[in-house]
Every structure is written in C-alpha cells, then in structure tokens.
Coordinates of C-alpha atoms and ligand atoms in Angstrom, one line a residue:
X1 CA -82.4 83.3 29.2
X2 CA -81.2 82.2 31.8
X3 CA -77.8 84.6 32.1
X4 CA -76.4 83.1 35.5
X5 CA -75.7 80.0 34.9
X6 CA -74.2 80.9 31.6
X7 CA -72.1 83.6 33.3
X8 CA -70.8 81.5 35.6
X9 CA -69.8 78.9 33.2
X10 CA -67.3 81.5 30.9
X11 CA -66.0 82.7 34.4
X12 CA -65.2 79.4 35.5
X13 CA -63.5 79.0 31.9
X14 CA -61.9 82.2 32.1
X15 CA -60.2 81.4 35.3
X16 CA -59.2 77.9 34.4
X17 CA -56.9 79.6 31.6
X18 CA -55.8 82.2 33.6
X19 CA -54.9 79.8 36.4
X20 CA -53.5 77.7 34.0
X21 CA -51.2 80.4 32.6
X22 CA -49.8 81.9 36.1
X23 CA -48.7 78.3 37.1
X24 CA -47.2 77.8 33.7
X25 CA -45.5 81.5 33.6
X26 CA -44.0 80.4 37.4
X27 CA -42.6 77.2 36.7
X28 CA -41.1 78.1 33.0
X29 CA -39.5 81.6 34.8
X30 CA -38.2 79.7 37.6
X31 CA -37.0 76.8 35.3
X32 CA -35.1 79.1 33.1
X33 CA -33.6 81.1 36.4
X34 CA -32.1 77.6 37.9
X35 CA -30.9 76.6 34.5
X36 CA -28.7 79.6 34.3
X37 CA -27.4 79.9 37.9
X38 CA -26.6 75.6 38.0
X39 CA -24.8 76.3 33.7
X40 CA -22.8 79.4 35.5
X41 CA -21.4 77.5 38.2
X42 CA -21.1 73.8 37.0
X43 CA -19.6 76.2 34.0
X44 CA -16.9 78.4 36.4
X45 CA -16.3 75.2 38.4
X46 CA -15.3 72.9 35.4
X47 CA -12.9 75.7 34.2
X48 CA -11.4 76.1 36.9
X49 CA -10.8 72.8 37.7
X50 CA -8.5 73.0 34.6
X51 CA -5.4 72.2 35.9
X52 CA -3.0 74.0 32.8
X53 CA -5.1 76.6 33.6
X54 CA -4.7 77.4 36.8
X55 CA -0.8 76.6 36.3
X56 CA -0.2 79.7 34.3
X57 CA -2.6 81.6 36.2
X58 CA -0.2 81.1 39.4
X59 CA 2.8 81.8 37.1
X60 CA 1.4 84.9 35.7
X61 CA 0.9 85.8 39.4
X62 CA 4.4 85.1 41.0
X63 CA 5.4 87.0 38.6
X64 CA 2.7 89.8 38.8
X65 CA 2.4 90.2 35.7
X66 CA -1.7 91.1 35.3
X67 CA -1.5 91.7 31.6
X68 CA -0.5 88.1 31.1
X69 CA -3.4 86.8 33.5
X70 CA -6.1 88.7 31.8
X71 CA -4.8 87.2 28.5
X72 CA -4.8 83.7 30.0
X73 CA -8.6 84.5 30.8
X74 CA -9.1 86.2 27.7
X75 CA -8.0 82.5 26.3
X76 CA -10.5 80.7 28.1
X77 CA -13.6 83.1 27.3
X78 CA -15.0 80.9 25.1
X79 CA -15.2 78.0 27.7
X80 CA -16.2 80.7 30.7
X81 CA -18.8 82.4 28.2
X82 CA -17.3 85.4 28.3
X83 CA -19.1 88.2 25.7
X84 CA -18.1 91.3 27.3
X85 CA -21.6 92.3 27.8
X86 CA -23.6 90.4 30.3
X87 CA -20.1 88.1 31.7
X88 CA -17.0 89.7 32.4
X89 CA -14.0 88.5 34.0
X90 CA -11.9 90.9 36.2
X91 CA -8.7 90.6 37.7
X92 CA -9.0 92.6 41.4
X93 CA -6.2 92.9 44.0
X94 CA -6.4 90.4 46.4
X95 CA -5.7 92.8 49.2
X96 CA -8.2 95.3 48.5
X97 CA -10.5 94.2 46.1
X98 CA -9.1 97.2 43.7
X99 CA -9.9 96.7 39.7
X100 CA -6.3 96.1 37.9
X101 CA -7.6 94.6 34.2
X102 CA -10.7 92.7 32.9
X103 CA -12.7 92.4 29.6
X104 CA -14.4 95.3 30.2
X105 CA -13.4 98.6 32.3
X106 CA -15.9 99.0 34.6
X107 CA -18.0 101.9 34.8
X108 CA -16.6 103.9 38.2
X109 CA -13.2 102.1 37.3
X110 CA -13.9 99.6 40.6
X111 CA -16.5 96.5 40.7
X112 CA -18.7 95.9 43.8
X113 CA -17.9 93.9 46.6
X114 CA -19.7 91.1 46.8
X115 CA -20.1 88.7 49.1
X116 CA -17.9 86.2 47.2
X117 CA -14.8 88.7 46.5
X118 CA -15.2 88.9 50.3
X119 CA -14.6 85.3 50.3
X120 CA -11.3 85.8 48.2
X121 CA -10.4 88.7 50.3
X122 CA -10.2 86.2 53.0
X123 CA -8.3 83.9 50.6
X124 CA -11.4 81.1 50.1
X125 CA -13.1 80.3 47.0
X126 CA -16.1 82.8 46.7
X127 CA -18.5 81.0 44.7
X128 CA -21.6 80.7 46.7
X129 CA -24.8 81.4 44.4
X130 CA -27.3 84.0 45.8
X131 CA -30.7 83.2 44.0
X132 CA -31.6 86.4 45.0
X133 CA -29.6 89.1 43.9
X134 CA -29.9 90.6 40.2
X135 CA -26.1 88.8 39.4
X136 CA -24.1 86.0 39.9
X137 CA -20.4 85.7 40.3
X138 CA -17.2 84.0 41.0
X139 CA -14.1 85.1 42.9
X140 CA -11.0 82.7 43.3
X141 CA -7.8 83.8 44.9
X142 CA -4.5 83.7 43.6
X143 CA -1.5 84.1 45.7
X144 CA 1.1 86.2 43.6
X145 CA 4.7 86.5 44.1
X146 CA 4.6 90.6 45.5
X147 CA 0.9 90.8 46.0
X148 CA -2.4 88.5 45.9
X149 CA -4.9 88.6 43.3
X150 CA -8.7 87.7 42.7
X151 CA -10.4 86.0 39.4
X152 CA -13.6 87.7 39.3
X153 CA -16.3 87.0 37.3
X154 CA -19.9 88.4 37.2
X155 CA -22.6 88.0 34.7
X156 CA -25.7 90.8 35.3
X157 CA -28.0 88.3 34.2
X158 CA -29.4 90.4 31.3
X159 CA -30.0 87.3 29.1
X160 CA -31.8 85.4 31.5
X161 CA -34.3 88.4 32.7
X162 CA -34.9 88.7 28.7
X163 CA -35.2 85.3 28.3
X164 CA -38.2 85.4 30.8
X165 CA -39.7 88.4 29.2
X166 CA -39.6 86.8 26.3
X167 CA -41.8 83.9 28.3
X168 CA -44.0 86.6 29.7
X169 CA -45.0 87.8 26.5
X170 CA -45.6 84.4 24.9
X171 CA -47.8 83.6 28.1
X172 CA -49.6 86.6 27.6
X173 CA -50.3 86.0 24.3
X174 CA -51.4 82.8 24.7
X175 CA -53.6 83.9 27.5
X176 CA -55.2 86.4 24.4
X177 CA -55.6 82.9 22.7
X178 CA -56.8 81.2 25.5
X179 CA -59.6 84.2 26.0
X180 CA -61.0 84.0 22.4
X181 CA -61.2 80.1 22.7
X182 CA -62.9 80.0 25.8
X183 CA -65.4 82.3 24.1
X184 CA -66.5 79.8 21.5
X185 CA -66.4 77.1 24.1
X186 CA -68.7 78.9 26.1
X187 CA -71.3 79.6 23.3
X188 CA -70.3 76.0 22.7
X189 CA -71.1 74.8 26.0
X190 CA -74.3 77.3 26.0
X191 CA -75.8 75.5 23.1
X192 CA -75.3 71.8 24.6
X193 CA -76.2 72.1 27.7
X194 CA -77.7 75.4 28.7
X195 CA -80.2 75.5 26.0
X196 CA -81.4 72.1 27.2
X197 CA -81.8 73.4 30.5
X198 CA -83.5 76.2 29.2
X199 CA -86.0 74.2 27.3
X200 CA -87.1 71.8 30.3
X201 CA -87.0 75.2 32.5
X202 CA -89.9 76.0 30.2
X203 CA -91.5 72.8 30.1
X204 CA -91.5 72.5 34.3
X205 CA -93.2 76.3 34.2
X206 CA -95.4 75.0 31.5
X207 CA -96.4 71.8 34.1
X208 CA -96.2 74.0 36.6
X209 CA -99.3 75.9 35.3
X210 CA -101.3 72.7 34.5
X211 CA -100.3 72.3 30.7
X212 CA -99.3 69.1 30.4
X213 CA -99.3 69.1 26.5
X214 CA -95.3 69.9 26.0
X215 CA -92.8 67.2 25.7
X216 CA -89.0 68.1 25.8
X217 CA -86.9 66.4 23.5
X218 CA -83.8 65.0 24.3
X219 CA -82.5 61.7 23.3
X220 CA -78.5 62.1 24.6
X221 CA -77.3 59.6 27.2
X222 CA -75.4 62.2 29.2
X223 CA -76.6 63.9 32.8
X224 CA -79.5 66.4 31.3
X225 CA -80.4 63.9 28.5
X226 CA -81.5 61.5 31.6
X227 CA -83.0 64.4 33.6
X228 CA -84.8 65.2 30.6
X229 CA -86.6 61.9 30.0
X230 CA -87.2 61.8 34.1
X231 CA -89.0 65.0 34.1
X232 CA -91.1 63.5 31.1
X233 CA -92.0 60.4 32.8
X234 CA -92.5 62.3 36.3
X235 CA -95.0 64.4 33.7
X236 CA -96.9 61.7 32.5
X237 CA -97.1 60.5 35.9
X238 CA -98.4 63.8 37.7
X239 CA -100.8 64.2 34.7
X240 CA -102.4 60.7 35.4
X241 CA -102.3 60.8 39.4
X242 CA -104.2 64.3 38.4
X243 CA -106.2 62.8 36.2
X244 CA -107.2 59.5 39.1
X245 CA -107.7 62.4 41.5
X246 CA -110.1 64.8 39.4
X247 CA -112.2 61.3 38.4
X248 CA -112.3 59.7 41.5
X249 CA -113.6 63.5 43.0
X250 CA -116.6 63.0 39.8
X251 CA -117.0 59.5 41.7
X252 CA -117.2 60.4 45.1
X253 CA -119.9 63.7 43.9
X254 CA -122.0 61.0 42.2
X255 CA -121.8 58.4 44.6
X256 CA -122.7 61.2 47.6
X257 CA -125.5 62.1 44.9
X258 CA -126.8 58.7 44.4
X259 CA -126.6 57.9 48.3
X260 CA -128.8 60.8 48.7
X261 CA -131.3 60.0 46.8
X262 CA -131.5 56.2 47.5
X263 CA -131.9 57.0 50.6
X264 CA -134.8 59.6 49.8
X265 CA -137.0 56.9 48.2
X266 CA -137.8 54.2 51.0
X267 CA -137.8 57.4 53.7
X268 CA -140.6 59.7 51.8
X269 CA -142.3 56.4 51.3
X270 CA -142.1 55.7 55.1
X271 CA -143.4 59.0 55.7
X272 CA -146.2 59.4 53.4
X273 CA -147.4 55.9 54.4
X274 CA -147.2 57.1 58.7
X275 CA -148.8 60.4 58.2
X276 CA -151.8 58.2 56.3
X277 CA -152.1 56.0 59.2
X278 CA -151.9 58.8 61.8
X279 CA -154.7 60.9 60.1
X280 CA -157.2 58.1 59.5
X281 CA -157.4 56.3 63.2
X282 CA -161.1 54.7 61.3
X283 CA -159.0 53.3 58.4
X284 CA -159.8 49.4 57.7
X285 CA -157.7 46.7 59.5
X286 CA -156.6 44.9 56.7
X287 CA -155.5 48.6 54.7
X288 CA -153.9 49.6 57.9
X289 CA -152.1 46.0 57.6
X290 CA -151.0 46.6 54.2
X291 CA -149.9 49.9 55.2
X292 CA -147.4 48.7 58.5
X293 CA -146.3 46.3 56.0
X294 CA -145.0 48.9 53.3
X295 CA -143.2 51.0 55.8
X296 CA -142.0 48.0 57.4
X297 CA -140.4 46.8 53.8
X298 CA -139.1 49.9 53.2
X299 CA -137.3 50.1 56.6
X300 CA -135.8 47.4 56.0
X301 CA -134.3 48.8 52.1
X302 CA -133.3 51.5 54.0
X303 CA -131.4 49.2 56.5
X304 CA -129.8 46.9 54.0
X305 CA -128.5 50.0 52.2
X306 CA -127.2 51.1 54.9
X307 CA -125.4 48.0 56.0
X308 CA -124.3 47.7 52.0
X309 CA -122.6 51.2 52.0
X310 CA -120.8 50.9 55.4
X311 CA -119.5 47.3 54.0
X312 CA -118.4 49.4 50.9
X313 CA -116.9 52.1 52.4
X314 CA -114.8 49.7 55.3
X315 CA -113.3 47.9 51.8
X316 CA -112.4 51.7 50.9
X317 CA -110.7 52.7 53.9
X318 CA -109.3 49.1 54.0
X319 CA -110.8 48.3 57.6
X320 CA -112.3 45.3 57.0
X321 CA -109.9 42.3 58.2
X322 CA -110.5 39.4 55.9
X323 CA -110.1 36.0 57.4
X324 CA -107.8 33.9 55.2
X325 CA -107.6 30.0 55.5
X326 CA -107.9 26.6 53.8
X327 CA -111.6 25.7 52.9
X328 CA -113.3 23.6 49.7
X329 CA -114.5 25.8 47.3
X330 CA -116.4 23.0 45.8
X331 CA -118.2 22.4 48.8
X332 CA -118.8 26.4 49.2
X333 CA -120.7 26.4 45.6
X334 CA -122.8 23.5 46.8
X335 CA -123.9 24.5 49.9
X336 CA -124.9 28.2 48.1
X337 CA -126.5 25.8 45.2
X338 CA -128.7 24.0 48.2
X339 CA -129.6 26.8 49.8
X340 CA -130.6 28.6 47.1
X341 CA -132.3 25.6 45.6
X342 CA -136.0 25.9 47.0
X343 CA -136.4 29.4 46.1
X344 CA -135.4 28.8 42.4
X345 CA -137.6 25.9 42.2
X346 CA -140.5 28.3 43.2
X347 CA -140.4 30.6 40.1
X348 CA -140.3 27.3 38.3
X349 CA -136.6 27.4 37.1
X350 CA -134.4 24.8 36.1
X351 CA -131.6 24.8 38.5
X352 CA -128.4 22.6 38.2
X353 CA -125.4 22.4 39.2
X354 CA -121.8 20.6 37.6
X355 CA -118.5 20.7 38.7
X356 CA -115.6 18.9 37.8
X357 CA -113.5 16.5 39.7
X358 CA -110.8 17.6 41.6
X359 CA -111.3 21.4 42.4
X360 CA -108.7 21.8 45.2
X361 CA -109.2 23.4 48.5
X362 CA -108.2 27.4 48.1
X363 CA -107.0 30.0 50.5
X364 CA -109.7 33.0 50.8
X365 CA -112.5 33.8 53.6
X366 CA -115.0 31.2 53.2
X367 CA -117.7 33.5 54.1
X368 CA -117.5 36.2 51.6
X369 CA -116.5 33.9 48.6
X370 CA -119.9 32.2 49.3
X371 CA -121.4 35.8 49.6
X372 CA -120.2 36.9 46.4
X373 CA -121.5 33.4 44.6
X374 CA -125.0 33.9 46.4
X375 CA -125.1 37.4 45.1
X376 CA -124.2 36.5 41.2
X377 CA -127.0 33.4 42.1
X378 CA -130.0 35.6 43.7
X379 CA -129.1 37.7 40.9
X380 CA -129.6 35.3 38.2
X381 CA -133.0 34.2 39.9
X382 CA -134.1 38.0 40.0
X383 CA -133.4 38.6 36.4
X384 CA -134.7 35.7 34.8
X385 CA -138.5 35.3 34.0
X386 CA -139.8 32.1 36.1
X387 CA -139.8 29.0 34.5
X388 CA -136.1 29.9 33.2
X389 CA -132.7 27.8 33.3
X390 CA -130.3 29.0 35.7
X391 CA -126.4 26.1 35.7
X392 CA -123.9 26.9 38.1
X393 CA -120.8 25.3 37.2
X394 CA -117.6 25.5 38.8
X395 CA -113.9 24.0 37.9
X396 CA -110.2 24.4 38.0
X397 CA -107.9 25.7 35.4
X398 CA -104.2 26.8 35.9
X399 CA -103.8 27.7 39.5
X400 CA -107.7 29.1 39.6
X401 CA -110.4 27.7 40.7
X402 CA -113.6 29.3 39.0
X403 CA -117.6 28.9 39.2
X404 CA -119.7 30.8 36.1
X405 CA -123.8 31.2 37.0
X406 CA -125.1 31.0 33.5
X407 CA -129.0 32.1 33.3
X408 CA -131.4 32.6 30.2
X409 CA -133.0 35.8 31.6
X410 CA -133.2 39.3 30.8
X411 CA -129.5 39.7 29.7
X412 CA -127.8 42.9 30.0
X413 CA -127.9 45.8 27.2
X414 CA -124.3 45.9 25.7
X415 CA -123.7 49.6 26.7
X416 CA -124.6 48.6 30.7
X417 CA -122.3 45.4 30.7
X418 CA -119.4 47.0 32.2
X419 CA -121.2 49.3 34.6
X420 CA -123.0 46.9 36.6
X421 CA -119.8 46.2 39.0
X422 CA -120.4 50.4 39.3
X423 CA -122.2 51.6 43.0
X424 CA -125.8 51.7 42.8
X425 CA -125.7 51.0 38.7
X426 CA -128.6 49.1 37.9
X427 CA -129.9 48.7 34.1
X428 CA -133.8 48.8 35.4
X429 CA -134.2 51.0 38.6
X430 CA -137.7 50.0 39.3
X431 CA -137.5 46.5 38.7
X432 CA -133.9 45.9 41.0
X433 CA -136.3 48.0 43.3
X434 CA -138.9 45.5 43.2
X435 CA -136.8 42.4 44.0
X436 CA -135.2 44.2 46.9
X437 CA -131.9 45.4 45.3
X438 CA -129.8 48.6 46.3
X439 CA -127.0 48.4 43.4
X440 CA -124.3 47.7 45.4
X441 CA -124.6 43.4 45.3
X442 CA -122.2 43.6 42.6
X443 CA -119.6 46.4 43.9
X444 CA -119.5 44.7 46.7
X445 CA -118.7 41.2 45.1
X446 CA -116.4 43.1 42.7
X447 CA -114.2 44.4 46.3
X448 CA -114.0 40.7 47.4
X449 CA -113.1 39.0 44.5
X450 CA -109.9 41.8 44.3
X451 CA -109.1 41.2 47.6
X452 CA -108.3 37.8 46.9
X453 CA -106.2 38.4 44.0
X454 CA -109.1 37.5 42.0
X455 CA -111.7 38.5 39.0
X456 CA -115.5 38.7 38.4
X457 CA -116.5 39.4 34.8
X458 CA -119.8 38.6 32.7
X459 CA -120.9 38.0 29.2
X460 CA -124.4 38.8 28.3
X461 CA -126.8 39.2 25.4
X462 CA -130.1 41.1 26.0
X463 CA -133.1 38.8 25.9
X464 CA -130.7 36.3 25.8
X465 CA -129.1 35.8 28.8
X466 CA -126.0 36.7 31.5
X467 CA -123.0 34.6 32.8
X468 CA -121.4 35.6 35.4
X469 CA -118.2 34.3 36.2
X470 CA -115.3 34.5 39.1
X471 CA -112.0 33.0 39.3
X472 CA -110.1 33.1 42.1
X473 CA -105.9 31.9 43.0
X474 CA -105.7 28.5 44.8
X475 CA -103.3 30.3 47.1
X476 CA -105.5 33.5 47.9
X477 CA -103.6 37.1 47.1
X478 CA -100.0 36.1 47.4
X479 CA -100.2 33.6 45.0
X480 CA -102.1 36.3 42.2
Ligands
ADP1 P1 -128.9 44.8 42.4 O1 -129.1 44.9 43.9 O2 -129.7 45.9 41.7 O3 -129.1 43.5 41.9 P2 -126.2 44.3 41.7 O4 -125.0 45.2 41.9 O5 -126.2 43.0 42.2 O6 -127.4 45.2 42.3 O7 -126.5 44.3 40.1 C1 -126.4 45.5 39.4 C2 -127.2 45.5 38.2 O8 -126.7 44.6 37.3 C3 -128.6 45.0 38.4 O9 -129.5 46.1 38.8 C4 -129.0 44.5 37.0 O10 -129.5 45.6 36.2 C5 -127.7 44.0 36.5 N1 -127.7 42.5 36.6 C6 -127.0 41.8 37.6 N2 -127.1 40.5 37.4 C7 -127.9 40.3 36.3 C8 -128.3 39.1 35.6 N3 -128.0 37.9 36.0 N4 -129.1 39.4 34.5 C9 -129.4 40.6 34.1 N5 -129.0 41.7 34.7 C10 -128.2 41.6 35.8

C-alpha cells in the first residue's frame, strides 16, 4: 500500500482544519476584544454627554458633597453598566488621585493611577483606550467648590477574557470534530482515489514485467479515470509495437535464412560444374559447351538475385527516390502488352488486350508501374501451360486507374494466395527455378504499388487460373 501518499493526504487535511481554526480563534477573539473596548467607550461617552447629568454632578461638587455624587452615579449604573464586579465607578480627589467613595471599596483602599486619571489630574478628559492593558477606564474631572474631583471608572475586563475562553474551548472542540471528520474523509479519499492509483501501480509493474494480460478498470471522467484509460491504450499500444517488433525480428531470421540458401543453390552449382571442367581438360567440346553454359545461367540467377534484394532492401531503408510525373497509363499497359507479345505468341497463347476509353493520364514513375505490370505479365506466361489464354485489361473506376492480367494457368493453391507478395515465397520452388524466378517479382511489385498509394491483389483457383490485379490513384500518393 502505498502509505505516502496516503499520509500525506490526512496531513494536508489535518492542517487545513487546524489552520482553519487558528485564523477563526484570531479573528472571533479579536472581534469580541474591539466590540467591548468601542461598547465601553461609545457607552462612557454617551453618558456623559448627558447634560442633567453632569448638572448635578457639578452641583454635588460645589458643594463637595461626595456622598451625593456617588448616588448620582449610583443612578446612572444601569446606563454606565455598572455590576460592581467587573465595572466600578469611583469618585477620586482631583488633586491626588486619593479614593473618597465608589461602588466598590477597593482592595488597598486606593485605585491605580492610570494613564487616564493622569489626564484628570491634569484637569482633561482621560479617556484614551489602551488595547493593551488587562482594563479599560475613564476619568473626567469635576471642578468642586473647596476641592476638584475625578469620575473614575474601570472595568477589569473579566467578562470579555471569559467570553474568549469560552471561544477557545468551542474552537477546540470543534477542532476534536474537525480531527474525527477528517479521518473518514481520508479513508474516504483513500478509497476514491488512492486505491485507483494503487491498482494501475500494479498494472504498470505487471506491464512492466511483460504481462500484458491485466486491464484496470475505471470508467470515471475525473483526472485518474482519464489516466487510467491512457495507460490502457498506451498498453495496447506497447503490446502491439512489441508484438511488430518480435515478428518483423521472425521476418528478418527467415528472410536472412532464405537469402542464404538462395544464394547456396546457383553458387554450389557454379562450382561443381568448374571443378568438372578443370579436371577433364579431354572433355568433349559440345559437353564442355553445355557446361560454360550452366554456370553462365546460373551466374546470371545469382546476379538477378542480387540486384532483386538490393532493390528490396533500398524500398526498406526508403533510399530509392521515385520519380513522380504525368504519363498515360494506357499507353504504359500497351507498350508492356507489345513487348511482351512475341514471346507469348511462342508458347502458343492467346494474348489480348482491352481497355476502356478514357483512362486518364496518372501521376506515378512511369518506369516501375510498367515494371510491376511486366512482372504480373511474365508471370502469367510462366505459369500457364502453352497454348493457354492470357487478357490484360485495364480501365478507370473512381479516381483509380486499374489493369487485371487474367490467365488460365496453374492457378494458385488457396492456402499460398496470400503469400505470394511474401520474399522469396514461391508455391513450386523448382519450377519458378526453371523459368528463371528468385521469389521476389512479386515483393517487389507489392513495394511499388504502396509507394504510390496503391494495391496489388489476385484471385485464383488451382488448375483454374490467376488474376492479378493493381489499381493505382490518378494523383499518385497524395491523392490515396
Ligand atoms: P517468381 O520469380 O517465383 O515468379 P514472384 O514473386 O513473381 O516470384 O511470384 C511468387 C510466386 O507466386 C511464384 O513463384 C508462383 O508460385 C506464384 N505465382 C505468381 N504469379 C502466378 C500466376 N500467374 N499463376 C500461378 N502462380 C503464380
């Protein structure tokens, strides 16, 4: 299993909440802090603004009467918030800051100065807020007849540090929450999209090791659903391009094999034939004749073997320039027709030739298309018992041009049909052999035709007859 990525996908979680909580537990403790210092002093200021207020305040002052201030602000509690346990109000002397009466005694029977009673001991209004201490107060000044006095009043701030305790603990409770839900996401998330992973991991180790049998399933449109189905084409894909490479290796062994021992043939034959001659200097002219004459054939077997497999393998490498231009392909099977005419006519054959009207002029090298019509031709004529019928016919049919050599020879057994386009395939070794053929006429012809965008195919019944047949695009291989 593949832990890391799993790991790393609950920590991620994990954080997210967390983060998510310390930003919240900020902002909320912070909200509730400047909600309580802006209620406080939009609170003091509002009340003291109160002009009846401050009326009997200066009264109760001219006449120093303290008793009757602190009952004035014991009037106004409700409006200052006053609960004599977080706010108090205290009446100090305005001279020296001393505690005279308040809603609450304070502890060491004098309050702090603050900043702000500074303020009043100077005679301003002390009610700047300091976010930053642990209280927040007020302290006016009130000139008295005898003696100056200061309205003070402080609140410690215990509700609003509870208040954000209280936050805390919800935030850390929902942070509890949060921890236990990002648990079942993450075996959530582990089942739809780790275990996915998990299961192409194993099919790419599978593939890996050559086993191309294992298919992942996964038909979702999301990231892993569409890697998924990549990796199963990209299988496929490497299986095949394995598969062209291991057969095309089986090709090239056989082919090497069959060069070989093509080869082997005409050259032991050269040999025997020389070493005769050499040893026998008395030997008859007209056997010695006979003799030149063999090895001379079978030089020349061996030459147009050669020449056939260095055509072959300049069409593999793709080194062979073809010359593309405008020529009449009508005219093309008619001079092959003439040329091959005499030869058919002596093994007694019945030669003829039809083509229909119109057959346009096509883009291809002249030279090879006739090659590969002469081949299908001479092959007819070596295949069919003398005094056969060998038609060429050649026409047009939707943006094609084609020509079919039809003969009534020794057809082609069904199970050899297809492999006569094969290198050095021939149905009857010895008999190709004796009309001069290497097995590569039709390969050869097969290599042109495709080059121009084109197909060769043939229909044959044994004892019956072959046709032969190539079509080829009017506008050579762009236009295929
Ligand atoms: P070859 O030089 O042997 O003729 P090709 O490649 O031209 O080589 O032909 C391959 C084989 O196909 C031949 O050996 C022969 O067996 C078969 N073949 C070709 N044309 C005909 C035909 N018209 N009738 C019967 N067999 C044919």
């Amino acid at each position: 299993m593949n832990r890391s990525l799993y790991t790393k996908l609950v920590l991620i979680i994990l954080f997210l909440i967390i983060a998510l909580m310390v930003v919240a537990g900020v902002f909320l403790t912070r909200g509730v802090r400047s909600f309580y210092l802006n209620d406080f002093y939009d609170r003091m200021a509002e009340v003291f603004a109160d002009q009846e207020l401050a009326d009997s305040l200066r009264d109760a002052a001219e006449n120093d009467d303290t008793e009757l201030m602190s009952e004035m602000l014991g009037v106004y509690a409700g409006r200052l918030g006053i609960d004599s346990g977080t706010r108090n109000y205290h009446i100090l002397s305005g001279d020296t800051g001393e505690w005279l009466a308040g809603s609450v005694r304070p502890e060491n029977g004098f309050v702090d100065i603050t900043p702000n009673i500074v303020s009043a001991l100077n005679g301003e209004n002390g009610d700047e807020s300091d976010p930053n201490a642990d209280y927040m107060d007020v302290a006016l000044p009130v000139e008295g007849g005898g003696r100056d006095y200061i309205i003070y009043i402080i609140d410690n701030r215990e509700t609003m540090r509870s208040l954000n305790g209280q936050l805390l603990l919800i935030i850390v409770e929902a942070l509890a929450v949060g921890l236990v839900i990002s648990v079942f996401l993450s075996l959530l998330l582990a089942k739809t999209m780790i275990a996915p992973i998990q299961e192409l991991t194993r099919a790419a180790e599978k593939v890996a090791g050559g086993d191309f049998t294992d298919k992942v399933d996964n038909t979702s449109k999301d990231e892993i659903g569409v890697l998924t189905r990549t990796f199963n084409d990209m299988a496929v894909q490497l299986e095949d391009t394995l598969d062209d490479l291991k057969r095309s290796e089986q090709m090239r062994r056989e082919f090497v094999a069959n060069v070989s021992h093509e080869l082997r043939t005409p050259i032991t034959g050269v040999k025997s034939y020389a070493e005769t001659l050499a040893a026998d200097p008395d030997m008859p002219a007209d056997t010695r004749e006979r003799f030149l004459n063999v090895i001379l054939n079978e030089s020349d077997r061996m030459t147009k073997i050669v020449q056939d497999l260095l055509t072959l393998s300049r069409f593999d490498a793709g080194s062979i320039e073809f010359s593309f231009d405008e020529f009449s392909f009508e005219t093309s099977v008619r001079d092959v027709y003439n040329a091959v005419r005499m030869e058919a006519q002596a093994h007694g054959h019945v030669f003829t030739l039809e083509t229909e009207p119109d057959i346009p002029r096509i883009r291809g090298d002249k030279a090879r298309v006739e090659q590969v019509i002469m081949n299908m031709v001479s092959n007819a004529i070596k295949y069919t018992k003398d005094g056969g019928r060998i038609a060429i016919k050649a026409g047009v049919r939707g943006g094609e041009v084609w020509c079919s050599v039809k003969d009534n020879g020794i057809g082609i057994p069904k199970e050899d049909v297809q492999k006569v386009f094969d290198r050095f395939y021939r149905v009857d070794k010895a008999r190709s052999r004796e009309s001069g053929g290497t097995g590569l006429g039709l390969s050869i012809a097969q290599e042109i035709v495709a080059r121009h965008g084109g197909r060769i195919d043939v229909k044959s019944r044994p004892g019956h007859g072959s046709t032969f047949t190539v079509w080829l695009p009017v506008g050579g291989p762009e236009d295929a």
